[in-house]
Amino acid sequence: MAARILVVEDEEKFARFIEMELTHEGYEVAKAFDGRTGLELAESGQFDLVLLDIMLPGLNGMEVLRRLRRSSSVPVIMLTARDSVIDKVSGLDSGADDYITKPFAIEELLARIRTALRKTAVFGEAKILTVGDLRLDVGRRQCMYRETPIELTKREFDLLQHLLENKGLVMSRETLLEKVWGYDYAGETNVVDVYIRFLRSKIDERFGTKLIATVRGVGYVIRDE
Ligand code: CA
């Protein structure tokens, strides 16, 4: 079945050009020319991937992404004319899977799309990680403690997933940064501590467990109590 791609881009000519190229590659394509329509369509759950421009009328791309991530983990590739590190960092932090700067070669976009879709295919496989009574369903992007669902942001989910994939092994802050954030935060490893705190408050403090342990001077480990 052809993957379905939503293109949210207000420059209609450009959107049509992308649509033509993607259709030629065998994808099914739908377009939205403003942020609100884009968000509505993206939330419908009928797309496998969203190409999202940042500069949009109505809601801008960052806001669309922020709202979309409350209910959906559909892969999103941000499109932007600006090539600033700040955009990249905030885009990835608000849950974008990738980022491409205009103007780009269509081959580059196609390669990014293939990569993002491949990742979902891997996520789509049944993969359940557990520790104690905590259960992470990687395919469905759901986290449960016994019968209680726990809401996690994309970053929290990824961090928890990485800890669980290495259950019982102490992970250094640097390793977690690299694996979960995927790029160098220039020594700002305390972002890891901040997210560990988020996870603890949502899991250990809430359910009275001690699953996430600090290993002083080294890093963190998740293990059965
Ligand atoms: Ca635009």
mmCIF file of N, CA and C in Angstrom, residues 131-214:
data_model
loop_
_atom_site.group_PDB
_atom_site.id
_atom_site.type_symbol
_atom_site.label_atom_id
_atom_site.label_comp_id
_atom_site.label_asym_id
_atom_site.label_seq_id
_atom_site.Cartn_x
_atom_site.Cartn_y
_atom_site.Cartn_z
ATOM 1 N N VAL A 131 9.554 -3.116 32.909
ATOM 2 C CA VAL A 131 10.357 -3.190 34.126
ATOM 3 C C VAL A 131 9.355 -3.129 35.280
ATOM 4 N N GLY A 132 9.452 -4.043 36.219
ATOM 5 C CA GLY A 132 8.443 -4.105 37.274
ATOM 6 C C GLY A 132 7.053 -4.162 36.653
ATOM 7 N N ASP A 133 6.149 -3.292 37.105
ATOM 8 C CA ASP A 133 4.800 -3.262 36.539
ATOM 9 C C ASP A 133 4.648 -2.193 35.465
ATOM 10 N N LEU A 134 5.761 -1.637 35.043
ATOM 11 C CA LEU A 134 5.738 -0.610 34.001
ATOM 12 C C LEU A 134 5.899 -1.279 32.639
ATOM 13 N N ARG A 135 5.082 -0.804 31.688
ATOM 14 C CA ARG A 135 5.042 -1.449 30.386
ATOM 15 C C ARG A 135 5.079 -0.366 29.307
ATOM 16 N N LEU A 136 6.003 -0.514 28.376
ATOM 17 C CA LEU A 136 6.110 0.457 27.287
ATOM 18 C C LEU A 136 5.836 -0.273 25.976
ATOM 19 N N ASP A 137 4.747 0.137 25.311
ATOM 20 C CA ASP A 137 4.407 -0.456 24.019
ATOM 21 C C ASP A 137 4.979 0.468 22.948
ATOM 22 N N VAL A 138 6.104 0.054 22.390
ATOM 23 C CA VAL A 138 6.828 0.929 21.472
ATOM 24 C C VAL A 138 6.042 1.145 20.180
ATOM 25 N N GLY A 139 5.387 0.094 19.689
ATOM 26 C CA GLY A 139 4.626 0.218 18.440
ATOM 27 C C GLY A 139 3.476 1.197 18.579
ATOM 28 N N ARG A 140 2.767 1.104 19.688
ATOM 29 C CA ARG A 140 1.598 1.984 19.893
ATOM 30 C C ARG A 140 1.981 3.291 20.590
ATOM 31 N N ARG A 141 3.240 3.402 20.957
ATOM 32 C CA ARG A 141 3.709 4.593 21.684
ATOM 33 C C ARG A 141 2.878 4.803 22.953
ATOM 34 N N GLN A 142 2.643 3.727 23.698
ATOM 35 C CA GLN A 142 1.870 3.840 24.931
ATOM 36 C C GLN A 142 2.688 3.371 26.121
ATOM 37 N N CYS A 143 2.449 4.026 27.243
ATOM 38 C CA CYS A 143 3.124 3.632 28.474
ATOM 39 C C CYS A 143 2.048 3.388 29.535
ATOM 40 N N MET A 144 2.162 2.250 30.229
ATOM 41 C CA MET A 144 1.171 1.909 31.256
ATOM 42 C C MET A 144 1.876 1.479 32.531
ATOM 43 N N TYR A 145 1.310 1.900 33.686
ATOM 44 C CA TYR A 145 1.739 1.304 34.942
ATOM 45 C C TYR A 145 0.541 0.499 35.416
ATOM 46 N N ARG A 146 0.707 -0.818 35.475
ATOM 47 C CA ARG A 146 -0.447 -1.712 35.676
ATOM 48 C C ARG A 146 -1.542 -1.303 34.695
ATOM 49 N N GLU A 147 -2.712 -0.817 35.196
ATOM 50 C CA GLU A 147 -3.798 -0.482 34.274
ATOM 51 C C GLU A 147 -3.863 1.021 33.976
ATOM 52 N N THR A 148 -2.914 1.769 34.538
ATOM 53 C CA THR A 148 -2.996 3.223 34.397
ATOM 54 C C THR A 148 -2.112 3.737 33.259
ATOM 55 N N PRO A 149 -2.713 4.421 32.277
ATOM 56 C CA PRO A 149 -1.899 4.994 31.203
ATOM 57 C C PRO A 149 -1.078 6.186 31.701
ATOM 58 N N ILE A 150 0.141 6.311 31.233
ATOM 59 C CA ILE A 150 0.994 7.443 31.597
ATOM 60 C C ILE A 150 1.247 8.249 30.331
ATOM 61 N N GLU A 151 0.953 9.544 30.412
ATOM 62 C CA GLU A 151 1.186 10.386 29.237
ATOM 63 C C GLU A 151 2.617 10.865 29.198
ATOM 64 N N LEU A 152 3.308 10.599 28.116
ATOM 65 C CA LEU A 152 4.706 11.022 27.983
ATOM 66 C C LEU A 152 4.862 11.870 26.730
ATOM 67 N N THR A 153 5.756 12.844 26.796
ATOM 68 C CA THR A 153 6.098 13.578 25.579
ATOM 69 C C THR A 153 6.995 12.669 24.741
ATOM 70 N N LYS A 154 7.197 13.079 23.514
ATOM 71 C CA LYS A 154 8.029 12.259 22.620
ATOM 72 C C LYS A 154 9.413 12.035 23.232
ATOM 73 N N ARG A 155 9.981 13.107 23.779
ATOM 74 C CA ARG A 155 11.336 13.003 24.320
ATOM 75 C C ARG A 155 11.371 12.108 25.556
ATOM 76 N N GLU A 156 10.396 12.260 26.404
ATOM 77 C CA GLU A 156 10.318 11.395 27.599
ATOM 78 C C GLU A 156 10.171 9.937 27.190
ATOM 79 N N PHE A 157 9.333 9.712 26.186
ATOM 80 C CA PHE A 157 9.114 8.348 25.715
ATOM 81 C C PHE A 157 10.429 7.758 25.192
ATOM 82 N N ASP A 158 11.113 8.525 24.360
ATOM 83 C CA ASP A 158 12.362 8.034 23.770
ATOM 84 C C ASP A 158 13.409 7.744 24.842
ATOM 85 N N LEU A 159 13.479 8.612 25.842
ATOM 86 C CA LEU A 159 14.450 8.418 26.922
ATOM 87 C C LEU A 159 14.113 7.147 27.703
ATOM 88 N N LEU A 160 12.838 6.997 28.035
ATOM 89 C CA LEU A 160 12.409 5.806 28.774
ATOM 90 C C LEU A 160 12.666 4.546 27.945
ATOM 91 N N GLN A 161 12.364 4.636 26.661
ATOM 92 C CA GLN A 161 12.599 3.486 25.779
ATOM 93 C C GLN A 161 14.082 3.096 25.780
ATOM 94 N N HIS A 162 14.933 4.101 25.701
ATOM 95 C CA HIS A 162 16.363 3.798 25.657
ATOM 96 C C HIS A 162 16.843 3.160 26.964
ATOM 97 N N LEU A 163 16.351 3.686 28.067
ATOM 98 C CA LEU A 163 16.718 3.090 29.366
ATOM 99 C C LEU A 163 16.221 1.642 29.437
ATOM 100 N N LEU A 164 15.007 1.412 28.970
ATOM 101 C CA LEU A 164 14.432 0.063 29.050
ATOM 102 C C LEU A 164 15.135 -0.917 28.110
ATOM 103 N N GLU A 165 15.560 -0.412 26.969
ATOM 104 C CA GLU A 165 16.287 -1.292 26.044
ATOM 105 C C GLU A 165 17.626 -1.707 26.636
ATOM 106 N N ASN A 166 18.073 -0.940 27.612
ATOM 107 C CA ASN A 166 19.345 -1.252 28.280
ATOM 108 C C ASN A 166 19.111 -1.526 29.761
ATOM 109 N N LYS A 167 17.996 -2.167 30.044
ATOM 110 C CA LYS A 167 17.597 -2.414 31.434
ATOM 111 C C LYS A 167 18.747 -3.052 32.225
ATOM 112 N N GLY A 168 18.994 -2.486 33.415
ATOM 113 C CA GLY A 168 20.036 -3.039 34.278
ATOM 114 C C GLY A 168 21.433 -2.503 33.967
ATOM 115 N N LEU A 169 21.563 -1.774 32.851
ATOM 116 C CA LEU A 169 22.875 -1.208 32.505
ATOM 117 C C LEU A 169 22.897 0.274 32.849
ATOM 118 N N VAL A 170 23.988 0.722 33.443
ATOM 119 C CA VAL A 170 24.103 2.140 33.770
ATOM 120 C C VAL A 170 24.437 2.912 32.504
ATOM 121 N N MET A 171 23.606 3.919 32.200
ATOM 122 C CA MET A 171 23.817 4.734 31.005
ATOM 123 C C MET A 171 24.351 6.104 31.418
ATOM 124 N N SER A 172 25.443 6.533 30.775
ATOM 125 C CA SER A 172 25.981 7.849 31.116
ATOM 126 C C SER A 172 25.102 8.940 30.501
ATOM 127 N N ARG A 173 25.190 10.137 31.065
ATOM 128 C CA ARG A 173 24.428 11.265 30.511
ATOM 129 C C ARG A 173 24.807 11.495 29.049
ATOM 130 N N GLU A 174 26.098 11.373 28.761
ATOM 131 C CA GLU A 174 26.573 11.626 27.396
ATOM 132 C C GLU A 174 25.950 10.627 26.417
ATOM 133 N N THR A 175 25.916 9.364 26.827
ATOM 134 C CA THR A 175 25.338 8.342 25.951
ATOM 135 C C THR A 175 23.850 8.611 25.726
ATOM 136 N N LEU A 176 23.155 8.958 26.801
ATOM 137 C CA LEU A 176 21.717 9.219 26.668
ATOM 138 C C LEU A 176 21.462 10.415 25.759
ATOM 139 N N LEU A 177 22.285 11.445 25.927
ATOM 140 C CA LEU A 177 22.155 12.630 25.071
ATOM 141 C C LEU A 177 22.292 12.259 23.611
ATOM 142 N N GLU A 178 23.332 11.480 23.355
ATOM 143 C CA GLU A 178 23.624 11.121 21.976
ATOM 144 C C GLU A 178 22.522 10.225 21.399
ATOM 145 N N LYS A 179 22.075 9.253 22.193
ATOM 146 C CA LYS A 179 21.097 8.292 21.673
ATOM 147 C C LYS A 179 19.697 8.883 21.590
ATOM 148 N N VAL A 180 19.329 9.702 22.560
ATOM 149 C CA VAL A 180 17.951 10.182 22.616
ATOM 150 C C VAL A 180 17.791 11.521 21.900
ATOM 151 N N TRP A 181 18.755 12.420 22.115
ATOM 152 C CA TRP A 181 18.650 13.741 21.481
ATOM 153 C C TRP A 181 19.290 13.709 20.095
ATOM 154 N N GLY A 182 20.238 12.801 19.934
ATOM 155 C CA GLY A 182 20.789 12.564 18.601
ATOM 156 C C GLY A 182 21.783 13.591 18.111
ATOM 157 N N TYR A 183 22.078 14.557 18.909
ATOM 158 C CA TYR A 183 23.110 15.487 18.487
ATOM 159 C C TYR A 183 23.773 16.066 19.716
ATOM 160 N N ASP A 184 24.882 16.731 19.497
ATOM 161 C CA ASP A 184 25.681 17.241 20.593
ATOM 162 C C ASP A 184 25.083 18.518 21.171
ATOM 163 N N TYR A 185 24.793 18.478 22.426
ATOM 164 C CA TYR A 185 24.239 19.648 23.104
ATOM 165 C C TYR A 185 25.352 20.525 23.664
ATOM 166 N N ALA A 186 26.556 20.355 23.130
ATOM 167 C CA ALA A 186 27.719 21.133 23.555
ATOM 168 C C ALA A 186 27.907 21.102 25.076
ATOM 169 N N GLY A 187 27.935 19.918 25.625
ATOM 170 C CA GLY A 187 28.240 19.763 27.041
ATOM 171 C C GLY A 187 27.096 20.010 27.988
ATOM 172 N N GLU A 188 25.931 20.396 27.432
ATOM 173 C CA GLU A 188 24.777 20.672 28.293
ATOM 174 C C GLU A 188 24.079 19.377 28.699
ATOM 175 N N THR A 189 24.801 18.507 29.402
ATOM 176 C CA THR A 189 24.213 17.207 29.716
ATOM 177 C C THR A 189 23.122 17.303 30.782
ATOM 178 N N ASN A 190 22.968 18.484 31.412
ATOM 179 C CA ASN A 190 21.939 18.524 32.452
ATOM 180 C C ASN A 190 20.519 18.490 31.896
ATOM 181 N N VAL A 191 20.377 18.603 30.566
ATOM 182 C CA VAL A 191 19.059 18.401 29.970
ATOM 183 C C VAL A 191 18.590 16.968 30.263
ATOM 184 N N VAL A 192 19.543 16.047 30.351
ATOM 185 C CA VAL A 192 19.200 14.655 30.694
ATOM 186 C C VAL A 192 18.619 14.595 32.110
ATOM 187 N N ASP A 193 19.278 15.294 33.056
ATOM 188 C CA ASP A 193 18.784 15.308 34.441
ATOM 189 C C ASP A 193 17.361 15.855 34.508
ATOM 190 N N VAL A 194 17.122 16.892 33.723
ATOM 191 C CA VAL A 194 15.793 17.501 33.718
ATOM 192 C C VAL A 194 14.737 16.490 33.263
ATOM 193 N N TYR A 195 15.042 15.764 32.192
ATOM 194 C CA TYR A 195 14.073 14.787 31.670
ATOM 195 C C TYR A 195 13.939 13.571 32.575
ATOM 196 N N ILE A 196 15.024 13.199 33.248
ATOM 197 C CA ILE A 196 14.935 12.107 34.228
ATOM 198 C C ILE A 196 13.973 12.531 35.340
ATOM 199 N N ARG A 197 14.071 13.812 35.743
ATOM 200 C CA ARG A 197 13.160 14.313 36.784
ATOM 201 C C ARG A 197 11.701 14.218 36.320
ATOM 202 N N PHE A 198 11.462 14.591 35.049
ATOM 203 C CA PHE A 198 10.097 14.486 34.507
ATOM 204 C C PHE A 198 9.608 13.042 34.599
ATOM 205 N N LEU A 199 10.475 12.121 34.181
ATOM 206 C CA LEU A 199 10.069 10.704 34.187
ATOM 207 C C LEU A 199 9.799 10.218 35.605
ATOM 208 N N ARG A 200 10.672 10.619 36.527
ATOM 209 C CA ARG A 200 10.480 10.181 37.918
ATOM 210 C C ARG A 200 9.168 10.692 38.477
ATOM 211 N N SER A 201 8.845 11.954 38.161
ATOM 212 C CA SER A 201 7.610 12.476 38.745
ATOM 213 C C SER A 201 6.400 11.776 38.131
ATOM 214 N N LYS A 202 6.512 11.370 36.866
ATOM 215 C CA LYS A 202 5.378 10.696 36.221
ATOM 216 C C LYS A 202 5.298 9.212 36.576
ATOM 217 N N ILE A 203 6.416 8.643 37.012
ATOM 218 C CA ILE A 203 6.415 7.200 37.279
ATOM 219 C C ILE A 203 6.694 6.909 38.762
ATOM 220 N N ASP A 204 7.965 7.087 39.166
ATOM 221 C CA ASP A 204 8.341 6.668 40.526
ATOM 222 C C ASP A 204 7.591 7.418 41.619
ATOM 223 N N GLU A 205 7.491 8.749 41.478
ATOM 224 C CA GLU A 205 6.808 9.505 42.533
ATOM 225 C C GLU A 205 5.318 9.225 42.526
ATOM 226 N N ARG A 206 4.774 9.074 41.340
ATOM 227 C CA ARG A 206 3.332 8.876 41.225
ATOM 228 C C ARG A 206 2.917 7.499 41.740
ATOM 229 N N PHE A 207 3.727 6.479 41.467
ATOM 230 C CA PHE A 207 3.306 5.125 41.816
ATOM 231 C C PHE A 207 4.090 4.549 42.999
ATOM 232 N N GLY A 208 4.938 5.402 43.609
ATOM 233 C CA GLY A 208 5.676 4.952 44.782
ATOM 234 C C GLY A 208 6.698 3.861 44.485
ATOM 235 N N THR A 209 7.273 3.923 43.293
ATOM 236 C CA THR A 209 8.289 2.927 42.918
ATOM 237 C C THR A 209 9.677 3.564 42.908
ATOM 238 N N LYS A 210 10.699 2.736 42.715
ATOM 239 C CA LYS A 210 12.067 3.249 42.575
ATOM 240 C C LYS A 210 12.723 2.554 41.396
ATOM 241 N N LEU A 211 12.143 2.756 40.242
ATOM 242 C CA LEU A 211 12.636 2.040 39.062
ATOM 243 C C LEU A 211 13.847 2.731 38.445
ATOM 244 N N ILE A 212 13.836 4.082 38.460
ATOM 245 C CA ILE A 212 14.941 4.825 37.848
ATOM 246 C C ILE A 212 15.933 5.213 38.938
ATOM 247 N N ALA A 213 17.131 4.660 38.867
ATOM 248 C CA ALA A 213 18.128 4.922 39.897
ATOM 249 C C ALA A 213 19.256 5.793 39.356
ATOM 250 N N THR A 214 19.767 6.655 40.233
ATOM 251 C CA THR A 214 20.922 7.477 39.885
ATOM 252 C C THR A 214 22.180 6.750 40.338
#
